[in-house]
GROMACS .gro file of C-alpha atoms in nm:
model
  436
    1UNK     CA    1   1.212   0.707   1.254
    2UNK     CA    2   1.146   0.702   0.911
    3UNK     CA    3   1.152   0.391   0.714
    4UNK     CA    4   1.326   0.515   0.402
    5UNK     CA    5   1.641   0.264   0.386
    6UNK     CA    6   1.401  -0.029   0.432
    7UNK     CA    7   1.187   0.081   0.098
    8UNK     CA    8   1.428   0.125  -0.093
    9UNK     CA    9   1.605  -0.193  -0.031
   10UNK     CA   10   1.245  -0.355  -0.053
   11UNK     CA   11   1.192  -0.241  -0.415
   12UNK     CA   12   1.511  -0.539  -0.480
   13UNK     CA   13   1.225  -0.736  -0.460
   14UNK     CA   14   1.088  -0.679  -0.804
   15UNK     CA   15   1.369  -0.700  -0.957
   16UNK     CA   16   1.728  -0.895  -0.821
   17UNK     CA   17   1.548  -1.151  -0.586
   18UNK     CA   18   1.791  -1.492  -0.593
   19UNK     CA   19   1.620  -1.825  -0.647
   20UNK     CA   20   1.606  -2.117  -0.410
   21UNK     CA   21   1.509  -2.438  -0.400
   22UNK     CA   22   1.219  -2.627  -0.266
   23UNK     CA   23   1.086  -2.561   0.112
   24UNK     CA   24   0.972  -2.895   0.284
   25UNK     CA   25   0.635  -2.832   0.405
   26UNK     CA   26   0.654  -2.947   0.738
   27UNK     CA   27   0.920  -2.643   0.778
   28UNK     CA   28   0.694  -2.406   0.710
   29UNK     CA   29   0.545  -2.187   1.011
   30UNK     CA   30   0.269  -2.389   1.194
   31UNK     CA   31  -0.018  -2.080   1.258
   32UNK     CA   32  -0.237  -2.310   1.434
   33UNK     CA   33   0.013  -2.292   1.764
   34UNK     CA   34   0.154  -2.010   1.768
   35UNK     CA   35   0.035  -1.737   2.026
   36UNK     CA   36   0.032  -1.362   1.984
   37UNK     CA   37   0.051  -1.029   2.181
   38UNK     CA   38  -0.346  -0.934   2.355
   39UNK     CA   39  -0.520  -0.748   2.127
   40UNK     CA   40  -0.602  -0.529   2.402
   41UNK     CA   41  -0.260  -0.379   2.368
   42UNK     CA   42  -0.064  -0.324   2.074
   43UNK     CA   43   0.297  -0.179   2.131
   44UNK     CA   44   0.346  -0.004   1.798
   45UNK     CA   45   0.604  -0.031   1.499
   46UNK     CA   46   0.840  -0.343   1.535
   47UNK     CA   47   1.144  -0.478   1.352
   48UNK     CA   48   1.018  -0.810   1.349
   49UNK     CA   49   0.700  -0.954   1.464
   50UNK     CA   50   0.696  -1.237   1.756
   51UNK     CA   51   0.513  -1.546   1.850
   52UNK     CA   52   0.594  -1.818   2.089
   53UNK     CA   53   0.682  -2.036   1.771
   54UNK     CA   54   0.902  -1.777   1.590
   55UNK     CA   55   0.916  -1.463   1.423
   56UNK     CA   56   0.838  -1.279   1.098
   57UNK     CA   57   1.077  -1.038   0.974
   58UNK     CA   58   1.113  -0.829   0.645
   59UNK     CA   59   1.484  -0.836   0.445
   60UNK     CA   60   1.630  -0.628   0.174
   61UNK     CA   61   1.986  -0.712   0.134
   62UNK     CA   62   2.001  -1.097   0.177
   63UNK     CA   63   1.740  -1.295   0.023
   64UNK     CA   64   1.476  -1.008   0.017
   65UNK     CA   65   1.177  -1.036   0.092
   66UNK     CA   66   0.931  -1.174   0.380
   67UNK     CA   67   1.056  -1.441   0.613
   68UNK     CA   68   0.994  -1.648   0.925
   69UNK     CA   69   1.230  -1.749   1.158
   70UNK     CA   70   1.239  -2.053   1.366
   71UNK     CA   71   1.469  -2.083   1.684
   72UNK     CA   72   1.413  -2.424   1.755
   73UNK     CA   73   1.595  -2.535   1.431
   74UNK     CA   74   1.788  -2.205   1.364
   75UNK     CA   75   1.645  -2.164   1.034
   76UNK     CA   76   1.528  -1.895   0.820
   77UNK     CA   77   1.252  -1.949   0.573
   78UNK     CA   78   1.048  -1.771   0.268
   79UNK     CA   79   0.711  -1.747   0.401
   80UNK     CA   80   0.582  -1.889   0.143
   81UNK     CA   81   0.486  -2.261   0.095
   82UNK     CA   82   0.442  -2.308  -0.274
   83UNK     CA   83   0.612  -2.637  -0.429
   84UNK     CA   84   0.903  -2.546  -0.636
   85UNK     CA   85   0.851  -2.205  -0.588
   86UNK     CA   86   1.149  -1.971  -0.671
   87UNK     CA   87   1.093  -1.654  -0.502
   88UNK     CA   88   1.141  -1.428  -0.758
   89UNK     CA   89   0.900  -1.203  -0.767
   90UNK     CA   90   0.598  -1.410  -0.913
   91UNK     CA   91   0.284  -1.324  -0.860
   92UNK     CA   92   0.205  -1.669  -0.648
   93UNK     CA   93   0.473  -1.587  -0.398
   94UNK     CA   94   0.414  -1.452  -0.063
   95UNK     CA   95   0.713  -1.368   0.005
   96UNK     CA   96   0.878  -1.161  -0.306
   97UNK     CA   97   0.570  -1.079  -0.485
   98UNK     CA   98   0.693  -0.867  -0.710
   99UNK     CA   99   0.339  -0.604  -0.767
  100UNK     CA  100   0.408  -0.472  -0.438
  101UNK     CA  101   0.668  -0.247  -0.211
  102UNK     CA  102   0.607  -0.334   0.092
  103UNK     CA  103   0.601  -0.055   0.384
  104UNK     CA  104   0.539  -0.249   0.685
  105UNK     CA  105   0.349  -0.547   0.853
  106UNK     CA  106   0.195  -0.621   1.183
  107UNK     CA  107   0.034  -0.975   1.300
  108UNK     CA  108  -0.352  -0.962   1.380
  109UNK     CA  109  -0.631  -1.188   1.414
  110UNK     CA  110  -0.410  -1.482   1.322
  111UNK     CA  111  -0.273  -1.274   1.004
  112UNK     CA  112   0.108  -1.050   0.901
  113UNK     CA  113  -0.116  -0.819   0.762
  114UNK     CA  114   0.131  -0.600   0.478
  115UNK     CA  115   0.067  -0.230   0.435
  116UNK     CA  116   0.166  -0.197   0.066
  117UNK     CA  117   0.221   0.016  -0.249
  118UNK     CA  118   0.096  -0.116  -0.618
  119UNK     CA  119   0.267   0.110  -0.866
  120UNK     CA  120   0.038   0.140  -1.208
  121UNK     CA  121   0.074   0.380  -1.502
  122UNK     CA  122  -0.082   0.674  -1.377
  123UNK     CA  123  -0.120   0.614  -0.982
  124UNK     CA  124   0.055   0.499  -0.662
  125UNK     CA  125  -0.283   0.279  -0.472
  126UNK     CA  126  -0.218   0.203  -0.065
  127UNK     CA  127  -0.328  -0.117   0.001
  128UNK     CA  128  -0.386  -0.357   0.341
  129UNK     CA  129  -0.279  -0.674   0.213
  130UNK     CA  130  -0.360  -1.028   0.452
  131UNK     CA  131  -0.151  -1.286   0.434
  132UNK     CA  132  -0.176  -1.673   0.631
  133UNK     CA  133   0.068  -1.706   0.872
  134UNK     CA  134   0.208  -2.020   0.691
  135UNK     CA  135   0.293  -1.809   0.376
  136UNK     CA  136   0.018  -2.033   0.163
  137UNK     CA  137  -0.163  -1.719   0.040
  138UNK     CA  138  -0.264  -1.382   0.013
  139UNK     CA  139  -0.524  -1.108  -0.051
  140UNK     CA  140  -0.604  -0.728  -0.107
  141UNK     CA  141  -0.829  -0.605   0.199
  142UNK     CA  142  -0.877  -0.297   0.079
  143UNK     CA  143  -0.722   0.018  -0.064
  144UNK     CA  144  -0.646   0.323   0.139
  145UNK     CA  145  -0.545   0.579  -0.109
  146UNK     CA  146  -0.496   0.643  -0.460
  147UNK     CA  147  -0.220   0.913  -0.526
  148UNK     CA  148  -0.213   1.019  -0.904
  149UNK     CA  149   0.173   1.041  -1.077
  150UNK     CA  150   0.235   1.438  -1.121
  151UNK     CA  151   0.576   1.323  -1.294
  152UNK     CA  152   0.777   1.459  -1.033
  153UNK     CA  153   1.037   1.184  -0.861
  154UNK     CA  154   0.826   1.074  -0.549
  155UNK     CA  155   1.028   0.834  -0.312
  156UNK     CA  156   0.720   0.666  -0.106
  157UNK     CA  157   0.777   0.552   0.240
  158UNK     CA  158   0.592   0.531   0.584
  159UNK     CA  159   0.632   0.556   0.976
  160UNK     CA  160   0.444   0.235   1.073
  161UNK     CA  161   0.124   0.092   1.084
  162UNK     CA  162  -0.068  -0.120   1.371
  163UNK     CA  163  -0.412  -0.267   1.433
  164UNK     CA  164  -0.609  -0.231   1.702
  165UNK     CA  165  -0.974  -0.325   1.742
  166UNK     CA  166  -1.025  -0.355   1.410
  167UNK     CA  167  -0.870  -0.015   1.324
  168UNK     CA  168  -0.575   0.010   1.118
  169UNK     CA  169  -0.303   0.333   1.165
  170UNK     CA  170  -0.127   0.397   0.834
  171UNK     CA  171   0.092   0.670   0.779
  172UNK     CA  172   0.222   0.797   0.446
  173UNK     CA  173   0.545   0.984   0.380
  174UNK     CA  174   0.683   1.111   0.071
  175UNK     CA  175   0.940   1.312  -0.083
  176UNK     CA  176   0.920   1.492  -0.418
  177UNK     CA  177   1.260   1.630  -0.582
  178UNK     CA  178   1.191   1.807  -0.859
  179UNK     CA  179   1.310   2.157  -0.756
  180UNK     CA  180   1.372   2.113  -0.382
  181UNK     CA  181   1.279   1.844  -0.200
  182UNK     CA  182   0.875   1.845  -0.063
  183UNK     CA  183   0.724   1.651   0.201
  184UNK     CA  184   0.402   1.513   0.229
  185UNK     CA  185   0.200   1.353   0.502
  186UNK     CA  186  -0.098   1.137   0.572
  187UNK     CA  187  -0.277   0.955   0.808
  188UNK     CA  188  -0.539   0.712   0.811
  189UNK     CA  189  -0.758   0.527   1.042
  190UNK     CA  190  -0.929   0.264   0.864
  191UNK     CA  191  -1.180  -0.019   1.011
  192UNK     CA  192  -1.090  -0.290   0.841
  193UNK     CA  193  -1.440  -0.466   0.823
  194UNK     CA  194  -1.594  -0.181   0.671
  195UNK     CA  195  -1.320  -0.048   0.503
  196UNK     CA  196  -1.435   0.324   0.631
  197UNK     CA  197  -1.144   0.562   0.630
  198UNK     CA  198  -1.095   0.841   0.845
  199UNK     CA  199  -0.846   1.098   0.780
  200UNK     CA  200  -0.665   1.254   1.072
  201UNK     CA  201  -0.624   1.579   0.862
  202UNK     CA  202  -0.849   1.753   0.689
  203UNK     CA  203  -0.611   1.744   0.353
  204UNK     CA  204  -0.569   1.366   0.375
  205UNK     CA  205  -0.217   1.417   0.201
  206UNK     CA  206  -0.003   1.731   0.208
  207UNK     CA  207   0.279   1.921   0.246
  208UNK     CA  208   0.067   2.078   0.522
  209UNK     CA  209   0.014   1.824   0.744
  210UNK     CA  210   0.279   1.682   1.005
  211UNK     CA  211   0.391   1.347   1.014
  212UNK     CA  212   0.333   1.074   1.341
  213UNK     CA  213   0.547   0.870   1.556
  214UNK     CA  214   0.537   0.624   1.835
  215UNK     CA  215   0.170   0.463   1.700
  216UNK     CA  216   0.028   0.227   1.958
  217UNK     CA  217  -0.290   0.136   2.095
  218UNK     CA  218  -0.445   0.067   2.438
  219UNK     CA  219  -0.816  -0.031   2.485
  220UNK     CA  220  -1.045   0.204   2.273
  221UNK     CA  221  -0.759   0.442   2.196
  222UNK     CA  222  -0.497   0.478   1.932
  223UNK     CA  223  -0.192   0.678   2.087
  224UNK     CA  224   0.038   0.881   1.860
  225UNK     CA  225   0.309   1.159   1.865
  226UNK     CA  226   0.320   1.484   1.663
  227UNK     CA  227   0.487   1.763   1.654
  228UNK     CA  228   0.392   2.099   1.684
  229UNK     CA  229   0.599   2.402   1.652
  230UNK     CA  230   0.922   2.239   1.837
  231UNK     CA  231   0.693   2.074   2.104
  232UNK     CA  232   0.610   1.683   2.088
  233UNK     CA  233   0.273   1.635   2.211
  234UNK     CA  234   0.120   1.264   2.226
  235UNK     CA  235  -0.241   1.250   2.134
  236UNK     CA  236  -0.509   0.965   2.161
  237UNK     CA  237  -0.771   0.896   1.907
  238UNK     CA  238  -1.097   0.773   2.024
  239UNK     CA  239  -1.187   0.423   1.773
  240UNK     CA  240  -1.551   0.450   1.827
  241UNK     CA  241  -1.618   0.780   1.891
  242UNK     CA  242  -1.351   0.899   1.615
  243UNK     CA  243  -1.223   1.177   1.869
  244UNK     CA  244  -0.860   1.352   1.953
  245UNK     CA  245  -0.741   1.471   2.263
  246UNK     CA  246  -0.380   1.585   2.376
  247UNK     CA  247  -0.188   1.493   2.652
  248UNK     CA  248  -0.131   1.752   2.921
  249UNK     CA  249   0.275   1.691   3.012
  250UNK     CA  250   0.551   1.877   3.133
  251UNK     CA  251   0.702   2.088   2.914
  252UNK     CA  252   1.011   1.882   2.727
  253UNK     CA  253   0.809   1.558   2.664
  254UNK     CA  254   1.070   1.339   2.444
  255UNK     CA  255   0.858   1.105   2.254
  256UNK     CA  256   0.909   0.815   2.484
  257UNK     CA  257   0.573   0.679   2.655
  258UNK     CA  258   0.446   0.380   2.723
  259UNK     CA  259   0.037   0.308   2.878
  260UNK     CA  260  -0.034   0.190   3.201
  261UNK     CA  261  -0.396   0.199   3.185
  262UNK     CA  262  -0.672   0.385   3.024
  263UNK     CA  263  -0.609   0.650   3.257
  264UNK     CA  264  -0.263   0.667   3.272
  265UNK     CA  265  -0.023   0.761   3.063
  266UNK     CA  266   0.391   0.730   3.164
  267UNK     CA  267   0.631   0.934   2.960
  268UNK     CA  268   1.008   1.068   2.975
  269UNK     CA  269   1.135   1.447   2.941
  270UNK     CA  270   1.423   1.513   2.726
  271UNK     CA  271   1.667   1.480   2.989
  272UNK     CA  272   1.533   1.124   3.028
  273UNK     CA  273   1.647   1.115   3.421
  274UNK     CA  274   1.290   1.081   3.566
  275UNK     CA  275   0.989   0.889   3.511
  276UNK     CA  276   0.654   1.052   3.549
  277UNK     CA  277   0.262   0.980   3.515
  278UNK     CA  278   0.013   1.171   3.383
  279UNK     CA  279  -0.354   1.095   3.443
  280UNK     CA  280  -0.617   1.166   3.224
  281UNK     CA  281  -0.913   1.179   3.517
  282UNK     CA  282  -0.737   1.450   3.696
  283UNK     CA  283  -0.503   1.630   3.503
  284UNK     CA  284  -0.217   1.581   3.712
  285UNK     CA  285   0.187   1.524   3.625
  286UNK     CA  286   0.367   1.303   3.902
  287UNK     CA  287   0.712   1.207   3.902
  288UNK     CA  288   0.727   0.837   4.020
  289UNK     CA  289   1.112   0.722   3.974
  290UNK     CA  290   1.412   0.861   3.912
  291UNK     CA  291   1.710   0.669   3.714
  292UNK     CA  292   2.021   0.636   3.934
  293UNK     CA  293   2.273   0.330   3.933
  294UNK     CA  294   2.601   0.252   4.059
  295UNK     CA  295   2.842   0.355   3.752
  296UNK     CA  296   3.220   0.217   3.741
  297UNK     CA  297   3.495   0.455   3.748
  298UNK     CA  298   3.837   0.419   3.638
  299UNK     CA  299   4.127   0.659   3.824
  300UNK     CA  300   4.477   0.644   3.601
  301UNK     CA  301   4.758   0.701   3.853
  302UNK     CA  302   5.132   0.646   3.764
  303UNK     CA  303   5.106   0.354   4.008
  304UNK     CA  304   4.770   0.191   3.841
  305UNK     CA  305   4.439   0.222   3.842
  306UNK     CA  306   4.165   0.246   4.079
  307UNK     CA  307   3.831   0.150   4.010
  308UNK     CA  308   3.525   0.309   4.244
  309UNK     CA  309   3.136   0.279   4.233
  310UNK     CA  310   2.972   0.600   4.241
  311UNK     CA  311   2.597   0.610   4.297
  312UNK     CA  312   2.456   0.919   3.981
  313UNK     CA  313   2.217   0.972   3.830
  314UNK     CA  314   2.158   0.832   3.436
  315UNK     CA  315   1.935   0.928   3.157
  316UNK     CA  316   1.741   0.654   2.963
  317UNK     CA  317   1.569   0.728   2.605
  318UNK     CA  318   1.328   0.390   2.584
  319UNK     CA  319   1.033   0.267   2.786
  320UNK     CA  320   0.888  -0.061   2.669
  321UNK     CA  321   0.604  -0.223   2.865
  322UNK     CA  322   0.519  -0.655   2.872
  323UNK     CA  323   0.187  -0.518   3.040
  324UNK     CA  324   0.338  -0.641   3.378
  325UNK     CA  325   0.664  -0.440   3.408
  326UNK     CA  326   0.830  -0.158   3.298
  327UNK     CA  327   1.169  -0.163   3.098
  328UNK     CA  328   1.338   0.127   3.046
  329UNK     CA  329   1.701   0.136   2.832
  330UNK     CA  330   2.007   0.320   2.782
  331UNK     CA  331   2.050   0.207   2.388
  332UNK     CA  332   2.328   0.482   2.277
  333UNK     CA  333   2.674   0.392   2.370
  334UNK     CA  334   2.917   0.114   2.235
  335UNK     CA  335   2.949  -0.216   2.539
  336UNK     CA  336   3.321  -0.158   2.621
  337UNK     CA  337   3.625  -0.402   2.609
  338UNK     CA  338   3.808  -0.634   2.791
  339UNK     CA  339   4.194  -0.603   2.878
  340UNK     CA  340   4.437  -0.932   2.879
  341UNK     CA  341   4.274  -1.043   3.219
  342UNK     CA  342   3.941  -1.061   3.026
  343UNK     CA  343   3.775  -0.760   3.243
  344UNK     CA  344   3.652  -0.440   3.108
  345UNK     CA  345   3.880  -0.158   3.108
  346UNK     CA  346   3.651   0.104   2.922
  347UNK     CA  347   3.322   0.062   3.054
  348UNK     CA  348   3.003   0.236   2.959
  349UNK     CA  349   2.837   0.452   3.148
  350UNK     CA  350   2.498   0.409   2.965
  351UNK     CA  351   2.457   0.051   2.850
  352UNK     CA  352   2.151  -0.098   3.076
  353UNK     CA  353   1.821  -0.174   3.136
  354UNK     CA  354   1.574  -0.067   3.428
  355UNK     CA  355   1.349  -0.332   3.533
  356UNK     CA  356   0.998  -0.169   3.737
  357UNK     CA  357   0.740  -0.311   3.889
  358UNK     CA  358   0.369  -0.126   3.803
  359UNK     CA  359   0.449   0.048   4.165
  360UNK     CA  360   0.762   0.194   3.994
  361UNK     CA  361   0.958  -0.029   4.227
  362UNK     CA  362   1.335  -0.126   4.083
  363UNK     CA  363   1.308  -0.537   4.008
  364UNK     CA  364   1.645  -0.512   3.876
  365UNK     CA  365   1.912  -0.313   3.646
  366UNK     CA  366   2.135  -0.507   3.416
  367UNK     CA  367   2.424  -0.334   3.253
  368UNK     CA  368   2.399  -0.547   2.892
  369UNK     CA  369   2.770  -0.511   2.903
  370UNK     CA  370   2.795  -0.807   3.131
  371UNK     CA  371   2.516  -1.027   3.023
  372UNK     CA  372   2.555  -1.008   2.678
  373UNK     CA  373   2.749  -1.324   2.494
  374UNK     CA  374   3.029  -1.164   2.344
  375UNK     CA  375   3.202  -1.495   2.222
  376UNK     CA  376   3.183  -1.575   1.849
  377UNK     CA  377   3.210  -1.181   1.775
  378UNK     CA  378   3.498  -1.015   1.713
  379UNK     CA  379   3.611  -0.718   1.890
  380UNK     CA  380   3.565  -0.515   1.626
  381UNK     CA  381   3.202  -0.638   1.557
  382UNK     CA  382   3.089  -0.420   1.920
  383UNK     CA  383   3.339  -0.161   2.010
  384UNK     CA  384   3.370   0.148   1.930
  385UNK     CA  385   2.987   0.101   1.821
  386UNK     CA  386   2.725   0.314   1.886
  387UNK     CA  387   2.399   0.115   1.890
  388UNK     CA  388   2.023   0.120   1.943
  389UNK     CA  389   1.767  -0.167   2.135
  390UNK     CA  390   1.417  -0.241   2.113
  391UNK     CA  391   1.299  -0.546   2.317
  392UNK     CA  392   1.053  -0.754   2.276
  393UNK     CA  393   0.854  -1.025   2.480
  394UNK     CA  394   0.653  -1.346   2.432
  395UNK     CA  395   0.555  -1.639   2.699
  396UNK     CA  396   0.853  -1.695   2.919
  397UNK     CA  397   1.117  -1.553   2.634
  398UNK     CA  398   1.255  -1.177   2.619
  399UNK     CA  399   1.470  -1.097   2.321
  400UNK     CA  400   1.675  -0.809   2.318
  401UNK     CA  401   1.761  -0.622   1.923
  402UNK     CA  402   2.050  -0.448   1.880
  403UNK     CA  403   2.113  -0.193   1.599
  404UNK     CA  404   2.472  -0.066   1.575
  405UNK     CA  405   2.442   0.312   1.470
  406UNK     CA  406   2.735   0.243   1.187
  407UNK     CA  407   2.541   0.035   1.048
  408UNK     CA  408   2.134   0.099   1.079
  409UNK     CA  409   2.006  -0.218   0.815
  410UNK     CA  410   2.176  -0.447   1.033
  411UNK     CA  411   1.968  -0.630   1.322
  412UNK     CA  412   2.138  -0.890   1.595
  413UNK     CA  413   1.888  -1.064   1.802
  414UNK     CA  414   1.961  -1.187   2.170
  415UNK     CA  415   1.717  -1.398   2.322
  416UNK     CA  416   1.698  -1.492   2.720
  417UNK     CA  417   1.474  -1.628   2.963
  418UNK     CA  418   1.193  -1.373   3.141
  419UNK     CA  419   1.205  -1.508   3.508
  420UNK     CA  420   1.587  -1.492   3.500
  421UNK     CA  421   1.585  -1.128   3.314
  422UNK     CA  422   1.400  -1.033   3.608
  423UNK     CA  423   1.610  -1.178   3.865
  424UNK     CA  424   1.898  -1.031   3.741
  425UNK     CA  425   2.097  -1.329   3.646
  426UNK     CA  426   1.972  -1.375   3.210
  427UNK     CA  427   2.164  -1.602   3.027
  428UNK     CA  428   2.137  -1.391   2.665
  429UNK     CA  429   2.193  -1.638   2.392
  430UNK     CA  430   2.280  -1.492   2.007
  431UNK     CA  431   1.997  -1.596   1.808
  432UNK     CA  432   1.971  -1.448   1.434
  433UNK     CA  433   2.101  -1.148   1.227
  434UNK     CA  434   2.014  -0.984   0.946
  435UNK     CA  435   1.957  -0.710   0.723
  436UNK     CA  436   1.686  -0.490   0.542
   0.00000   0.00000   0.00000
């Protein structure tokens, strides 16, 4: 998805940020114990970035800019830990500096590295930006790409960027709207110790060229989507060896994939009903689960209603992946409503979460409509809502996002206990919201 509403609220930064007043320093994020995702594995373009401390997120609309959260006090911070700083804008702040846009982040190697865009007089310069966990400084790694001003109107954005290995993904989109509006596309693979880019086209940017999706990285591979014609084929990118190979699927691959192993590859067709395999060593597609739950039904009769269970079959459109278990959602339908009794009188077909062992076994399937805490929201807050999830996982912690479609900027975090996830019984807790 493309990133456009979160540049363009970034670019508040340089220009309406709100002052506040002096951070204590013991509040600020403590790097030194907080742990991080394996570097073996690296799940792709996130919301917000997790330890087992807290996590980093990016806002545009309230207090913009770059800040940490911490659940054990509740509280949302600057990441930045200058004395008396104001964050607005100055060049000394972490958090709002004001000679970047920001395009996205990603922790590594004990950094929230910041894929950003320095605007000068005649050029637009890419640059990998470091910055300490604690917000107490920051520095240029290295520039990616200089693109020279043509004077057209040129919105910059990007689809993501991860590292892996010591190879960094970045991904440049743009629109021009002088005449009729012009796309361009780039892609870079960078090694950040060398600062040796490799471009994944042979125009490094274009209207040509064709955009990615769905970046991630597993052992020496970077996996990405792209479309060709109207197919979606995933591709892997060899770090060392700097070569690209395509996935073999069924025809009517959606996008959704996660990686089992170096060898195997699990992915969803458009319908999203089945789960299949693909393995690289033999060439073979295998269909290894299909998604079928007990769904409520409601009958109307002039003398009330009767509610069944009918066992059918249900379409998911996410796979996530903790590197232990598979989770695979249903994130496109509002959660329901309650009558006077306090039970659910419109329930939702599609609003849960597959839980698979790496045999493709079912550990469990929630329907988020009963575990998720609906007191403290009003009614109108969840239904009729459309939404979308992403979840994320750290230690003995799952947290669950929720995006409601009305309203894409906004983000409402859930957080819950892993064993009891899995068990079926999660106790979902509200944690923090808000909006880039």
């Amino acid at each position: 998805m493309k990133q456009c509403m979160r540049v363009v609220l970034l670019l508040l930064c340089a220009v309406c940020l709100a002052g506040c007043n002096k951070q204590p320093e013991e509040e600020q994020p403590d790097k030194s114990k907080a742990s991080y995702a394996s570097e073996d594995y690296q799940p792709g373009v996130r919301d917000m970035m997790l330890t087992d401390k807290g996590f980093y997120y990016v806002s545009g609309k309230t207090e913009p800019g770059i800040h940490y959260y911490d659940p054990a006090t509740g509280r949302s911070m600057y990441l930045c830990n200058k004395p008396e700083c104001r964050h607005d804008g100055n060049e000394f702040c972490v958090a709002t500096n004001g000679r970047y846009v920001y395009l996205d982040y990603c922790i590594y190697s004990g950094k929230l590295f910041l894929y950003a865009v320095e605007e000068t007089e005649t050029q637009y310069l890419f640059k990998l930006l470091a910055a300490e966990l604690d917000g107490s400084g920051m520095n240029e790694v290295a520039t990616v790409m200089e693109l020279e001003k043509t004077g057209d109107d040129i919105h910059i954005n990007s689809c993501g960027m991860i590292i892996h290995r010591n190879t960094a993904v970045f991904d440049v989109y743009a629109t021009g709207t002088l005449a009729e509006e012009v796309h361009y596309y780039g892609v870079a693979f960078m090694d950040i110790n060398t600062g040796e880019v490799t471009w994944l086209d042979e125009e490094p940017f274009g209207a040509d060229n064709v955009d990615i999706t769905r970046v991630s990285g597993f052992g020496d591979w970077i996996y990405y989507c792209r479309k060709e014609g109207k197919k979606t084929l995933l591709h892997r990118y060899h770090i060392t060896e700097k070569t690209d190979e395509v996935c073999k699927f069924l025809v009517g691959f959606s996008g959704d994939y996660v990686v089992k192993d170096e060898d195997t590859v699990l992915y969803l067709l458009k319908s999203g009903t089945e789960l299949y395999s693909y393995r690289y060593s033999t060439g073979e597609n295998t269909e290894e689960f299909r998604f079928e739950r007990n769904v409520d039904h409601y009958y109307h009769f002039e003398e009330g209603t009767e509610h069944v269970k009918l066992w059918e079959k249900t379409s998911v459109s996410g796979l996530y992946t903790d590197g232990e278990y598979l989770y695979a959602s249903e994130p496109s339908r509002s959660l329901g409503t309650k009558d006077e009794n306090g039970d659910y009188y419109s329930r939702i077909e599609d609003a849960c979460i597959y839980v698979l062992n790496r045999e493709f076994e079912a550990v469990t399937i929630l329907d988020m409509a009963d575990v998720l805490p609906m007191a403290g929201f009003e009614e109108e807050e969840w239904y009729p809502w459309d939404y979308t999830t992403a979840l994320y996982y750290c230690g003995e912690d799952i947290y669950w996002e929720l995006k409601p479609q009305e309203n894409m900027t906004e983000n409402y975090i859930f957080r819950c206990n892993r064993s009891d996830f899995l068990a079926g019984n999660p106790e979902f807790e509200f944690v923090y919201r808000w909006e880039w």
